[in-house]
XYZ file of C-alpha atoms in Angstrom:
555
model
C 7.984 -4.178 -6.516
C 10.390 -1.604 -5.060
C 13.387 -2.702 -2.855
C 14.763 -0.760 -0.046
C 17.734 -1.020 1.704
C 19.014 -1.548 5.318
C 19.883 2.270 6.026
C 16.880 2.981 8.034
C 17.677 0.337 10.165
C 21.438 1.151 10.445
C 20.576 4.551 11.114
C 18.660 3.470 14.071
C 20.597 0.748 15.578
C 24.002 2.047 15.383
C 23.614 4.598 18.251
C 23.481 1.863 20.783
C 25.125 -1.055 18.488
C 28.780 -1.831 17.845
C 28.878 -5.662 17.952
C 26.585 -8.113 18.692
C 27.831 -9.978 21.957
C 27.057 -13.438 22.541
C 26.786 -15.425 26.051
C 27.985 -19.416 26.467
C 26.004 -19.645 29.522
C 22.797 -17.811 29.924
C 21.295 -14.919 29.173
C 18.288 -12.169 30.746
C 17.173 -8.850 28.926
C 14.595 -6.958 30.953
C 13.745 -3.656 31.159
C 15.949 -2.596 33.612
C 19.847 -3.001 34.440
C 18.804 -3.634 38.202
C 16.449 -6.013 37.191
C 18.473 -8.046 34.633
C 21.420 -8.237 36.973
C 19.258 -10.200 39.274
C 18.026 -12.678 36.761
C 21.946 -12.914 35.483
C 23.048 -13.854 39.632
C 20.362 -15.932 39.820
C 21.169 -18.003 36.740
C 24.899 -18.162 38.039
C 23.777 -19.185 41.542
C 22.705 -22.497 39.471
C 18.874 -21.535 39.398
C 16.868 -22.209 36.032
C 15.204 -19.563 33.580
C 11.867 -20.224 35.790
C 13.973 -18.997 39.050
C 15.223 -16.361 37.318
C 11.905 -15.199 35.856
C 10.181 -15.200 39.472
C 13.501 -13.205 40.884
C 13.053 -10.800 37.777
C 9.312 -10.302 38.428
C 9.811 -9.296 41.867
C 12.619 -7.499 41.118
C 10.789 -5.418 38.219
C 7.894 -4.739 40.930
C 10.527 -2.174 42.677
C 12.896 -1.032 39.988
C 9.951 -0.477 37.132
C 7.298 0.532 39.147
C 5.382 2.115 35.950
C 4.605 -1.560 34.858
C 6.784 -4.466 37.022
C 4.266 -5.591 39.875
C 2.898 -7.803 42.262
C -0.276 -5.990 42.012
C -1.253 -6.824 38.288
C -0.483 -10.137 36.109
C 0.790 -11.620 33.302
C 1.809 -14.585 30.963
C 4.438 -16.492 30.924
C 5.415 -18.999 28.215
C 8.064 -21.848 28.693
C 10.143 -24.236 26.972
C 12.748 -26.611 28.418
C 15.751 -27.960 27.349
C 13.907 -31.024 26.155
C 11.761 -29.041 24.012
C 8.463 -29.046 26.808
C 6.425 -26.146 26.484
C 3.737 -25.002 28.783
C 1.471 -21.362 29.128
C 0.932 -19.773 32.727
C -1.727 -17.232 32.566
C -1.707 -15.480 36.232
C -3.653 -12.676 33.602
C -6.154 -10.264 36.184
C -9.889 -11.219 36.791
C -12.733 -8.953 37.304
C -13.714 -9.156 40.506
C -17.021 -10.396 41.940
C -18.969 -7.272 41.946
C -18.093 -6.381 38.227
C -21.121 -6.014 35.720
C -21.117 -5.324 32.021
C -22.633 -2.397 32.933
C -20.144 -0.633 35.516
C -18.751 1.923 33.687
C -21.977 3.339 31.752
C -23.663 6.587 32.647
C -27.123 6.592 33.231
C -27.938 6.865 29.529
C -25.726 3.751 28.545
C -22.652 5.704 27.252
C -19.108 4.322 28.357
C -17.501 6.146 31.162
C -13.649 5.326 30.424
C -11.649 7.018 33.117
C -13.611 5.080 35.338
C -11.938 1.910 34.276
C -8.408 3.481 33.655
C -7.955 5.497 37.048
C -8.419 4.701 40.615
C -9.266 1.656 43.221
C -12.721 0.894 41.022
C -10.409 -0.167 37.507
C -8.337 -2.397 39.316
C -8.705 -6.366 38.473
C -7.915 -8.456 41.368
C -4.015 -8.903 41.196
C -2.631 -12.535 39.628
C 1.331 -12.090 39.887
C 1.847 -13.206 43.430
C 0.065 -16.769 42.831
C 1.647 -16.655 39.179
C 5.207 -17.017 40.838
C 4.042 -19.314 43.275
C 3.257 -21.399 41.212
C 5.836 -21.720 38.827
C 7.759 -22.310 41.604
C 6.272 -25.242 42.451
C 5.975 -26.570 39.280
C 9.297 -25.419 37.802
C 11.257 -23.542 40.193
C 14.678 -25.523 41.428
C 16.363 -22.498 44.117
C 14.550 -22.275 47.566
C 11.304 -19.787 47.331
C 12.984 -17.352 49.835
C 16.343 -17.019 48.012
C 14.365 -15.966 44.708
C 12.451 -13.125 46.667
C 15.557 -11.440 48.488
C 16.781 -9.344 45.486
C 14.030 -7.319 45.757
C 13.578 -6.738 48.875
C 17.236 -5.553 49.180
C 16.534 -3.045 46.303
C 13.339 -2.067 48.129
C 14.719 -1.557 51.472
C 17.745 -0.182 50.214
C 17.063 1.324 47.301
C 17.930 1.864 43.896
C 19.573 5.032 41.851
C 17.133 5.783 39.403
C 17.364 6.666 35.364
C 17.216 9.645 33.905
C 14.058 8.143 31.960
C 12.529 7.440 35.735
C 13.176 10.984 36.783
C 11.325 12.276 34.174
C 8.350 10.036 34.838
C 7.940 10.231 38.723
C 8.416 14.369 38.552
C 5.810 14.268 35.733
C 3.556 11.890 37.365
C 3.647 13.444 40.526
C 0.349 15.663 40.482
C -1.376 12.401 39.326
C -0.353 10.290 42.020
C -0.742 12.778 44.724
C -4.453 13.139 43.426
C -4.976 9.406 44.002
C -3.341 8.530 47.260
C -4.133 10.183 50.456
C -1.152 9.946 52.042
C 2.336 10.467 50.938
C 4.339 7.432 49.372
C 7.859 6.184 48.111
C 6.491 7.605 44.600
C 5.156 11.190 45.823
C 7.797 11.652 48.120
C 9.822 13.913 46.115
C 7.721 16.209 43.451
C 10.659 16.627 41.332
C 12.865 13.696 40.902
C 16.488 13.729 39.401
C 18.740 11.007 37.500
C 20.362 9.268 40.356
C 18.097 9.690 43.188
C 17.873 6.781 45.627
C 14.237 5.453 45.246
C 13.523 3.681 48.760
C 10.348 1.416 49.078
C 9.867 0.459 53.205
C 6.344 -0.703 52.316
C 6.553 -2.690 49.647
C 9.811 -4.008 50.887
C 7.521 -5.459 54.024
C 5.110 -6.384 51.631
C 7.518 -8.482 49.297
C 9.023 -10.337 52.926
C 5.450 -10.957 53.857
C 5.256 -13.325 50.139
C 9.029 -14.513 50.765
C 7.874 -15.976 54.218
C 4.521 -17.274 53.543
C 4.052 -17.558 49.753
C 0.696 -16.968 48.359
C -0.898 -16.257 52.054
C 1.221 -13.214 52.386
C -0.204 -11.643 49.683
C -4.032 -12.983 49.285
C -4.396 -13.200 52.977
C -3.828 -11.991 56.324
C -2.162 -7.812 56.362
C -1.648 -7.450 52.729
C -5.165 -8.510 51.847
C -6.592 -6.403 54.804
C -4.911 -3.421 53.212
C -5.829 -4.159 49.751
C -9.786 -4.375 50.766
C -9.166 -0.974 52.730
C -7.871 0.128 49.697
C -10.825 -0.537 47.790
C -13.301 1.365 50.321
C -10.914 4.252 50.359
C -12.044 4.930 46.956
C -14.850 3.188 45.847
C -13.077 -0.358 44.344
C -14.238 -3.768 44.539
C -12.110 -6.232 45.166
C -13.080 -8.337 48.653
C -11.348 -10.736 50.347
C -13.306 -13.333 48.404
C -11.853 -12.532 45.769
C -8.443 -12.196 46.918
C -8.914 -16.144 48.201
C -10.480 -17.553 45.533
C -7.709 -16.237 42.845
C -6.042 -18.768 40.842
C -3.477 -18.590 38.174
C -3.887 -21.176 35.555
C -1.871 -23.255 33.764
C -2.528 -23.612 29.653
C -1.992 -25.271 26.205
C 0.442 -22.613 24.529
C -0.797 -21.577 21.074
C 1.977 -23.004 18.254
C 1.807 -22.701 13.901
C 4.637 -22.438 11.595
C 6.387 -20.277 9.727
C 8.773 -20.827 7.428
C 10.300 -24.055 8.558
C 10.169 -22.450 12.332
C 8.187 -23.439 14.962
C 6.045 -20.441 16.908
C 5.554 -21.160 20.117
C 2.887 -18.299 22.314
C -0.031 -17.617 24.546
C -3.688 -18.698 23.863
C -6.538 -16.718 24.995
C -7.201 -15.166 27.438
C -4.235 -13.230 25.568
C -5.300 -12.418 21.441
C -0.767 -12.478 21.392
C -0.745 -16.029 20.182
C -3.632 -16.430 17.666
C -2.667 -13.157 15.916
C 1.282 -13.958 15.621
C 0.335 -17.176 14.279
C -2.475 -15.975 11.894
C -0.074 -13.085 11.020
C 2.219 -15.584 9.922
C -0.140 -17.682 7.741
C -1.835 -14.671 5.772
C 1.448 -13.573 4.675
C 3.799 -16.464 4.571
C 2.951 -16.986 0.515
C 4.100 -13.560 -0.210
C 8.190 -12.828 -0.964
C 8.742 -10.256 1.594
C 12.463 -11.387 1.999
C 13.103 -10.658 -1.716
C 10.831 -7.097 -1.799
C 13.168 -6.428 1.172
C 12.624 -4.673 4.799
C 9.702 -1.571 4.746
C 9.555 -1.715 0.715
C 5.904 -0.903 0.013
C 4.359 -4.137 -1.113
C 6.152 -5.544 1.847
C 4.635 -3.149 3.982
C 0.839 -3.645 2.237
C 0.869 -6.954 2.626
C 2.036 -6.784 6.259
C -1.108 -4.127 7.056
C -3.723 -6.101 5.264
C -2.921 -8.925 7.338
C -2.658 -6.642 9.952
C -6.573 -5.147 9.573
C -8.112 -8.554 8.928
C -6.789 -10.081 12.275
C -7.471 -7.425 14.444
C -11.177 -7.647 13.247
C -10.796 -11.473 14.184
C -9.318 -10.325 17.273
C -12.466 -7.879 18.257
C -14.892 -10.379 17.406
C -13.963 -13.789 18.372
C -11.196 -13.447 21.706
C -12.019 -13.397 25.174
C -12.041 -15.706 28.164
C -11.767 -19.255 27.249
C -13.247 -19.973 30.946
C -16.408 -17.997 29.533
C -16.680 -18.224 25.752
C -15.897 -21.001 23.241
C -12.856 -19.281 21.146
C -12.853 -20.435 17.703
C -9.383 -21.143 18.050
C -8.986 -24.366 15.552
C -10.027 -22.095 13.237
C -8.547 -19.275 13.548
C -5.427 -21.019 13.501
C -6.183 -22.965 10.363
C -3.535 -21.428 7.377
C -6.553 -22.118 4.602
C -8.563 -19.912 6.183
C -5.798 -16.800 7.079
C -5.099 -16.921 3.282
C -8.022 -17.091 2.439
C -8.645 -14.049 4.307
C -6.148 -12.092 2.327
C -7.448 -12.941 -1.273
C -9.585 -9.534 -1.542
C -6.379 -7.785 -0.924
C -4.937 -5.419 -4.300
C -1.572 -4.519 -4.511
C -3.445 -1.161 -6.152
C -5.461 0.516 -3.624
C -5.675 0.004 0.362
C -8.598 -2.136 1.740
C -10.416 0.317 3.953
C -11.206 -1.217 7.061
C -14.977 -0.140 6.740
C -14.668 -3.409 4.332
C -13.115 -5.417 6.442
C -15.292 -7.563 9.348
C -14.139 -10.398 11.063
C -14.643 -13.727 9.411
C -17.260 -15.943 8.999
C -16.437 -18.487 12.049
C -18.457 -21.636 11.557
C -21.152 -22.241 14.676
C -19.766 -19.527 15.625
C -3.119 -4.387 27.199
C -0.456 0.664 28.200
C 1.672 0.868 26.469
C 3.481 0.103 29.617
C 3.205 -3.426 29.952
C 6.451 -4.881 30.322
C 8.616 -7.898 29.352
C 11.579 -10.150 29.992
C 13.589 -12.543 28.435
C 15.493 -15.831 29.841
C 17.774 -18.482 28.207
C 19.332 -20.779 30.941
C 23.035 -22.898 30.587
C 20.882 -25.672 29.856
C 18.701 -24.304 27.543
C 15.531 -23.921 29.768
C 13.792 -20.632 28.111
C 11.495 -18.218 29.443
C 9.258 -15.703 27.939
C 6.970 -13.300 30.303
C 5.078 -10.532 29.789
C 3.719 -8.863 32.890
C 1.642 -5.249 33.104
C -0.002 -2.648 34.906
C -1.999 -1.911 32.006
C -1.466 1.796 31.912
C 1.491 3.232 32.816
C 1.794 2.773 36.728
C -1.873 1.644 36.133
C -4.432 2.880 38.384
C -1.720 5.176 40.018
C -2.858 3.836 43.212
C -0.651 2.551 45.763
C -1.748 0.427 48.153
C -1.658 2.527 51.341
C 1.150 0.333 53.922
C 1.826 -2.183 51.683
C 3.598 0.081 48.808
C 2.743 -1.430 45.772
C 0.203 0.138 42.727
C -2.739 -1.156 41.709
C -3.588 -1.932 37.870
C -5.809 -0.525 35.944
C -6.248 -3.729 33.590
C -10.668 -3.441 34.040
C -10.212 -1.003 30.348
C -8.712 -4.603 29.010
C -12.512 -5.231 28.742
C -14.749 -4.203 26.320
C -16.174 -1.460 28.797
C -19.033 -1.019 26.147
C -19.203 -3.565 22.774
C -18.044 -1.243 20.194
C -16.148 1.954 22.452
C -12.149 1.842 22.099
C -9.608 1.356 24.983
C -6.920 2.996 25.786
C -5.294 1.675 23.279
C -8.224 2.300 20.530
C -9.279 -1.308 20.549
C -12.500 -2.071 19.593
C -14.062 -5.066 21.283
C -17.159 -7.002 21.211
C -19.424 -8.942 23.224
C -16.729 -12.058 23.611
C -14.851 -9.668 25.991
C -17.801 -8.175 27.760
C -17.238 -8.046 31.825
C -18.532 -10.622 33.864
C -17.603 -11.624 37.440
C -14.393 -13.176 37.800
C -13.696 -13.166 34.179
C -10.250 -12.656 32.591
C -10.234 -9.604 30.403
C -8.309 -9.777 26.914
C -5.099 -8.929 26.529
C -2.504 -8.453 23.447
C 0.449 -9.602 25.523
C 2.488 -12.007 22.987
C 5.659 -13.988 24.623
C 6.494 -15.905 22.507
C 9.347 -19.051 21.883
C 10.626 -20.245 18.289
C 11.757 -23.549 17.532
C 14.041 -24.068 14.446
C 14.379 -28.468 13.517
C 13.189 -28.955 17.122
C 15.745 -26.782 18.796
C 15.942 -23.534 20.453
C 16.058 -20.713 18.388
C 14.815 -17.079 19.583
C 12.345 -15.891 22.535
C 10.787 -12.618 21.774
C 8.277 -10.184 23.055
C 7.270 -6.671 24.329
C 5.189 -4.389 25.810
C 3.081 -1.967 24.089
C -0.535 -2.403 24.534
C -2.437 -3.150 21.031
C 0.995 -2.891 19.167
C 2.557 -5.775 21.124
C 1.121 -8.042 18.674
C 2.935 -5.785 15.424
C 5.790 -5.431 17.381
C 6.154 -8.546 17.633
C 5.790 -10.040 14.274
C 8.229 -7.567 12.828
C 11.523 -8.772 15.639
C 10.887 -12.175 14.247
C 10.796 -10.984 10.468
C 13.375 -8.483 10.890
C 15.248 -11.709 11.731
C 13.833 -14.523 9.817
C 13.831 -12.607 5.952
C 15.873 -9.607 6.958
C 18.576 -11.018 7.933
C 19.216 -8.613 11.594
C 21.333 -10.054 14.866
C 18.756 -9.938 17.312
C 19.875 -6.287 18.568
C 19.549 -4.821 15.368
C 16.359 -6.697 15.047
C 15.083 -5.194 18.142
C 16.178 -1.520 17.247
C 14.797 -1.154 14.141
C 12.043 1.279 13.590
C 8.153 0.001 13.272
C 4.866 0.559 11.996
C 1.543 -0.642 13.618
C -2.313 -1.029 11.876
C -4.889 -2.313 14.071
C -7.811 -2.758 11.924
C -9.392 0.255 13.633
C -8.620 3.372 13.664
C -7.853 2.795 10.216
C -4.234 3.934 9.816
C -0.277 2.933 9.898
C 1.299 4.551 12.828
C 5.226 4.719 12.337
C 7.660 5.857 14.323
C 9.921 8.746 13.056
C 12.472 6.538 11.533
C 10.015 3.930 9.761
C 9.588 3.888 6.216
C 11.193 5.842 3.819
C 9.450 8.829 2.637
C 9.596 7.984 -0.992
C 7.386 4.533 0.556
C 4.854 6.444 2.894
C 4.299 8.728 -0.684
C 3.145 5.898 -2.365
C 1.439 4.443 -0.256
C -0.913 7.271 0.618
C -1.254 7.315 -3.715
C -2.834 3.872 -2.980
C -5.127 5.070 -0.546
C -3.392 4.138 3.245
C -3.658 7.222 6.089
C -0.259 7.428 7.945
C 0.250 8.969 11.068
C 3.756 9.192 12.302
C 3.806 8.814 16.116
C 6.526 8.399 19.054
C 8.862 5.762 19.829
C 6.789 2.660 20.769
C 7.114 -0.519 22.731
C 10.166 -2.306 24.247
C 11.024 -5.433 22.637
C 13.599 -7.892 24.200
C 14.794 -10.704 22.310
C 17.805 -14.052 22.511
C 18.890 -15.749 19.772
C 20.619 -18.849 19.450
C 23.819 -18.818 17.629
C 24.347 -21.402 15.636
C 27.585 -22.399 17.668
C 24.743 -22.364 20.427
C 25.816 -19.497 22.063
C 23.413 -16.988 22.970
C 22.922 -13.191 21.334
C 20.605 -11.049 23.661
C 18.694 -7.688 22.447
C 17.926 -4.776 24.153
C 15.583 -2.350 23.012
C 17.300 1.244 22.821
C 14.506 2.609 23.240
C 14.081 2.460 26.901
C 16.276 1.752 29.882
C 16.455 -1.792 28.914
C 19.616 -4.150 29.346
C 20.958 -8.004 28.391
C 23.572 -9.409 30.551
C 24.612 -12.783 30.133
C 27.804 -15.022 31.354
């Protein structure tokens, strides 16, 4: 078994890394400075990590446009100070016009722009009644109070990053193809670092929710703009749907893993079943001792890897709509047992590979924050447009986009996504059914007390992404910034390759491991994952992945 040492992930972390600064009182890592600062004043105006969260959502909706929204969803996972957990799904539905068949030519063949671009992909939206009602469950500041933030940064404005520059100027064509009129976004066609980003709509949009709550968004002048929307260009969503929206609250998915308690999202989200199954296939094997991207570390990771992504095509959708096998799928006996056709000679293709024998039967610009409260309260959220800026729609007056999240679905059994997901009948579209989603926040407990909350955006590599923070912590030995920096590698079951960023494994690895048979494709720079850790003086350490405009502050 070779060993390999920590230089690739030195090599990576040290351009944004000089120490590893902890917080006494609180901390919030999001992907924008703007965005965190809010959840930071928030948390020192004596609000909880749920009053943060909301502020940070909103907040995101103006400052990350590309995937913070009101006019998508998202999960949120929590755990109190007490050790209380609980799931919100405000995830997108279809709405109730959608068919299985809505995206096929005339010959049966998928159609996939149609579901990534334009009024007819867009689910009907879930964040608005998301926050609303953690609020009222959770939420300890007054409603209004957690809104403000963002409209000040909308009706003020906000300097944007060098990163956003780049993105508006080279989005600009797109967006001025899909709007009719010109916007905040397609205001400028060429955008520089610094420019002052003013959003009049949405900010009338976002006091419209502050003063009424959920009426100000699923009724009355947003709704009426929303449904004009749709018959601008062709989309679906009514005002029935709009009403009839609910977010729903749910059982979080938990296993173990080395002493540590995992804490994530069940279904309609894949995030928490695979984590957890990850977990139990490869828990058995001494990864910490074969050391961090060593190639039997590394096999064993993408074996796991293929066979729960077939699990994940076959047997995840809509719990509202299917009966998930979810008992078993979470069942350690059978994740090993999954794994025991596995040789440490020669890759499994993935032709070999189906999903298991079950008895009786989400762009890579999603986006996600982080929350750790004084007391201990902790929030994990991962919210999305789907693609980035999603449908690249903005809803004409009220100035926010539209997602895209309708390619979630299996827009035919058997054709990829966006993200080259395969999916089967379990995620088919039906009427105000919640499409499937790889969105993984996640919570860990170590002897019942707080230890690290984790996740990321990325589309199908949230789940990978994932799995490797917590390892690169757990056996690696990382801080959590280092842990978050570190270069990654992705396998998905199908297509049937590692993808690895530039800096992942060393060549002398990737050599042997195509003499055993593995393809591997080196892509770009993927996902954005945001962790906390508790110190063991229970002090918090926050990370920040480099890799985007991301920032923790804490107090």
């Amino acid at each position: 078994m070779k060993k390999i040492s920590f230089i690739i992930v030195s090599f990576f972390a040290i351009i944004q890394l000089n120490a590893q600064e902890s917080y006494k009182n609180g901390a919030v890592v999001t992907a924008h400075p703007e965005a965190s600062k809010v959840g930071v004043e928030i948390l020192k105006k004596g609000g909880n990590a749920i009053d943060a969260s909301i502020a940070v959502q909103f907040a995101l909706a103006v400052v990350y446009p590309n995937a913070g929204n009101i006019g998508g969803g998202g999960f949120l996972v929590y755990r109190d100070s007490k050790g209380k957990t609980d799931a919100l799904d405000y995830r997108e539905k279809a709405p109730l016009k959608a068919s299985e068949d809505m995206y096929w030519d005339k010959n049966g063949n998928a159609i996939t722009d149609l579901s990534l671009y334009g009024q007819f992909a867009a689910g009907v939206p879930g964040t608005v009644d998301g926050m609303v009602k953690a609020h009222e469950k959770y939420g300890k500041l007054n409603w209004k109070e957690l809104v403000q933030p963002a409209i000040n940064l909308a009706q003020k404005g906000f300097k944007i990053t060098k990163q956003q520059a780049s993105e508006l100027t080279n989005k600009h064509n797109d967006f001025v193809k899909y709007n009719s009129k010109t916007n905040a976004l397609t205001s400028k066609s060429s955008w520089k670092e610094g420019d002052l980003l003013v959003q009049k709509d949405l900010a009338n949009t976002l006091k419209l929710i502050q003063q009424k709550g959920r009426a100000g968004f699923y009724e009355g002048k947003t709704a009426d703009l929303i449904v004009k929307e749709m018959k601008r260009g062709n989309g679906i969503i009514s005002h029935e749907d709009l009403k009839e929206y609910q977010s729903v609250w749910r059982t979080p998915v938990s296993g173990n893993y080395k002493g540590l308690k995992v804490i994530s999202m069940p279904p309609p989200s894949s995030g928490g079943i695979a984590l957890v199954s990850l977990f139990q296939s490869i828990e058995d094997y001494p990864i910490n001792k074969w050391g961090f991207q060593a190639d039997s570390t590394i096999q064993v990771m993408v074996e796991a890897e293929r066979r729960v992504y077939a699990d994940r095509a076959e047997h995840l959708g809509d719990p509202d709509f299917i009966k998930v096998p979810q008992k078993q799928l979470l069942d350690k006996s059978y994740n090993v047992n999954r794994m025991k056709d596995f040789s440490f000679d020669k890759a499994t293709p993935s032709s070999a590979i189906k999903a298991g024998e079950i008895i009786g039967k989400e762009s890579m610009e999603t986006t996600h924050y982080v929350i750790v409260d004084k007391d201990g309260n902790a929030a994990s959220v991962t919210t999305t447009l789907n693609n980035s800026y999603g449908s690249l729609v903005v809803v004409e007056g009220a100035g926010f986009l539209l997602n895209d999240e309708m390619d979630d679905f299996s827009v035919k059994p058997g054709t990829p996504n966006l993200y080259g997901l395969v999916g089967g009948k379990a995620n088919a579209i039906e009427p105000s059914k919640r499409m499937l989603s790889s969105m993984t926040p996640s919570i860990l407990e170590k002897d019942g007390k707080l230890f690290m909350v984790v996740g990321t955006p990325g589309g199908s590599t949230i789940i990978t992404s994932v799995f490797q923070a917590i390892l690169n912590v757990v056996d690696f030995g990382m801080t959590m910034q280092e842990a978050v920096a570190a270069p990654r590698f992705h396998h998905q079951w199908l297509p049937d390759q590692i993808d690895y960023e530039p800096n992942a494994i060393s060549e002398n690895v990737r050599e042997s491991l195509k003499q055993k048979g593995y393809t591997l494709k080196e892509r770009k720079p993927y996902g954005r994952v945001e962790g906390i850790l508790v110190n063991t003086n229970g002090t918090y350490q926050a990370g920040a992945d480099p890799r985007g405009d991301d920032k923790a502050v804490g107090y």
